Amino acid sequence: MTSIAFTTTIPQEYIWPTSHVPLDLNNYFITNPDPMKFIDSGERKGMPRNTCSWIKGLLGVLDDLAERISVIIAVTEGDCSNNHALINMYQYYYPHIDIIRFSYPSDKNPEKLKMELDKLGSYFGVSYDKAMHTKKILDQLRSKINKFDLLQNEKNTLSAKTVQQLLVSTTDFNGDYNLFNSQVDAHIQKLQGQQAITDKIKIGYTGVPTIYNDLFDYVENTFPIKVAYFEVEQDFSMHWLKHDLIQQYLAFQYPYDLFNRIQTINMEIERRSLKAIIHYVQSFCHRQIDAALIQKLIKVPVLLLEGDTPGPLDMRTKIRIESFMERLQDENR
Ligand code: SF4
């Protein structure tokens, strides 16, 4: 059995019916005990130093994975402008791996999206109906993940890191959705038996997944703060549960315009009673430009953080977090 790898969230409904398993390269990169080795490898292969670390890592992880990957699905519209150059690198260093280019059409045209889905279907020999059948199976799990997320928002007993990792792993269900299902069941059962923690100030997290490995632990263990919302991670989990694949991948907000994302963030601020947002940007990422509008249009105070390489928070970022959280506590006494 080989893995079908991808560079961001894609319609995994087309992979599960094959004899292969989905593999999100981002998850492999960031959960490795030593992600820096992949960045170093990406640079040795020619990635400029002033390239986003995720992109360097997505090239570097092939050191470990090249033998077990037969195909990489690279998203060329709606994700990252660096992906075109990344594809060239994959083709040069790993000619045995097929590359499929997948696009989320920026005009949200359903017919164009259907053509993209059909492209996956024809490569993998999976019909739309078969992918829909898989969607129905995965949607049962996604609906359970929604329940888990809202229960956690009510009880606030699990660490933010646990919740963030679970949500971000829904892009490939760690290669085994039955096992993932059991893990979600266990979390739900545990949460149902716990007393809610109500004396913390709730905040949310928006922007691409952070490259810092201790951000959530630092915030929650140092201040009376609970991180109770993860914007992009929730989006990755396909929580809107639309009735068909086209609607589902049009409701997915990350690849499309910023204003729908902002509307959703403001809705979740209301629904979860969030008092502030940490908005994270990655060094050398074009999405940094969005931060200016996020700061203007979000209804609560926003702390903008930037990260570069994987690892713990640096002292300067810790000081900025500290002064923001102290002000937030003063405002919410
Ligand atoms: S953080 Fe930005 S630059 Fe880096 S991979 Fe993601 S979208 Fe691309």
PDB file of N, CA and C and ligand atoms in Angstrom, residues 26 52-55 58 79-82 208 254 282-287, ligand 1:
ATOM      1  N   ASN A  26       2.081  18.297   5.380  1.00  0.00           N
ATOM      2  CA  ASN A  26       2.247  19.302   6.446  1.00  0.00           C
ATOM      3  C   ASN A  26       2.234  18.633   7.818  1.00  0.00           C
ATOM      4  N   CYS A  52       9.295  30.434   2.886  1.00  0.00           N
ATOM      5  CA  CYS A  52       8.521  29.943   4.034  1.00  0.00           C
ATOM      6  C   CYS A  52       9.014  28.553   4.471  1.00  0.00           C
ATOM      7  N   SER A  53       9.135  28.367   5.791  1.00  0.00           N
ATOM      8  CA  SER A  53       9.652  27.095   6.314  1.00  0.00           C
ATOM      9  C   SER A  53       8.763  25.907   5.958  1.00  0.00           C
ATOM     10  N   TRP A  54       7.458  26.146   5.861  1.00  0.00           N
ATOM     11  CA  TRP A  54       6.573  25.028   5.515  1.00  0.00           C
ATOM     12  C   TRP A  54       6.945  24.487   4.132  1.00  0.00           C
ATOM     13  N   ILE A  55       7.201  25.387   3.180  1.00  0.00           N
ATOM     14  CA  ILE A  55       7.532  24.956   1.812  1.00  0.00           C
ATOM     15  C   ILE A  55       8.851  24.181   1.803  1.00  0.00           C
ATOM     16  N   LEU A  58       8.104  20.848   3.238  1.00  0.00           N
ATOM     17  CA  LEU A  58       7.333  19.958   2.346  1.00  0.00           C
ATOM     18  C   LEU A  58       8.218  19.312   1.285  1.00  0.00           C
ATOM     19  N   ASP A  79      -4.252  27.922  -2.637  1.00  0.00           N
ATOM     20  CA  ASP A  79      -3.423  27.580  -1.470  1.00  0.00           C
ATOM     21  C   ASP A  79      -2.222  28.497  -1.403  1.00  0.00           C
ATOM     22  N   CYS A  80      -1.124  28.070  -2.007  1.00  0.00           N
ATOM     23  CA  CYS A  80       0.130  28.778  -1.789  1.00  0.00           C
ATOM     24  C   CYS A  80       0.792  29.080  -3.127  1.00  0.00           C
ATOM     25  N   SER A  81       1.196  30.325  -3.291  1.00  0.00           N
ATOM     26  CA  SER A  81       1.812  30.705  -4.566  1.00  0.00           C
ATOM     27  C   SER A  81       3.161  30.007  -4.773  1.00  0.00           C
ATOM     28  N   ASN A  82       3.733  29.485  -3.697  1.00  0.00           N
ATOM     29  CA  ASN A  82       5.019  28.790  -3.836  1.00  0.00           C
ATOM     30  C   ASN A  82       4.883  27.372  -4.390  1.00  0.00           C
ATOM     31  N   VAL A 208      -2.895  30.553   9.483  1.00  0.00           N
ATOM     32  CA  VAL A 208      -2.352  29.212   9.183  1.00  0.00           C
ATOM     33  C   VAL A 208      -1.863  28.553  10.471  1.00  0.00           C
ATOM     34  N   TYR A 254     -10.763  28.372   3.425  1.00  0.00           N
ATOM     35  CA  TYR A 254      -9.334  28.692   3.355  1.00  0.00           C
ATOM     36  C   TYR A 254      -8.845  29.030   1.935  1.00  0.00           C
ATOM     37  N   GLN A 282       2.938  33.420   8.982  1.00  0.00           N
ATOM     38  CA  GLN A 282       4.213  32.736   8.778  1.00  0.00           C
ATOM     39  C   GLN A 282       5.174  33.679   8.046  1.00  0.00           C
ATOM     40  N   SER A 283       6.413  33.708   8.492  1.00  0.00           N
ATOM     41  CA  SER A 283       7.408  34.536   7.799  1.00  0.00           C
ATOM     42  C   SER A 283       7.486  34.148   6.320  1.00  0.00           C
ATOM     43  N   PHE A 284       7.633  35.131   5.473  1.00  0.00           N
ATOM     44  CA  PHE A 284       7.766  34.960   4.018  1.00  0.00           C
ATOM     45  C   PHE A 284       6.498  34.396   3.360  1.00  0.00           C
ATOM     46  N   CYS A 285       5.333  34.570   4.021  1.00  0.00           N
ATOM     47  CA  CYS A 285       4.071  34.061   3.456  1.00  0.00           C
ATOM     48  C   CYS A 285       3.260  35.211   2.876  1.00  0.00           C
ATOM     49  N   HIS A 286       2.732  34.995   1.654  1.00  0.00           N
ATOM     50  CA  HIS A 286       1.923  36.038   1.024  1.00  0.00           C
ATOM     51  C   HIS A 286       0.644  36.322   1.815  1.00  0.00           C
ATOM     52  N   ARG A 287       0.204  35.356   2.644  1.00  0.00           N
ATOM     53  CA  ARG A 287      -1.020  35.556   3.415  1.00  0.00           C
ATOM     54  C   ARG A 287      -0.846  36.601   4.522  1.00  0.00           C
TER      55      ARG A 287
HETATM   56  S1  SF4 B   1       2.445  29.515   5.311  1.00  0.00           S
HETATM   57 FE1  SF4 B   1       2.008  30.734   3.470  1.00  0.00          FE
HETATM   58  S2  SF4 B   1       3.862  30.603   2.210  1.00  0.00           S
HETATM   59 FE2  SF4 B   1       3.953  28.995   3.745  1.00  0.00          FE
HETATM   60  S3  SF4 B   1       3.099  27.178   2.750  1.00  0.00           S
HETATM   61 FE3  SF4 B   1       1.415  28.170   3.852  1.00  0.00          FE
HETATM   62  S4  SF4 B   1       0.467  29.543   2.356  1.00  0.00           S
HETATM   63 FE4  SF4 B   1       2.492  28.974   1.552  1.00  0.00          FE
END
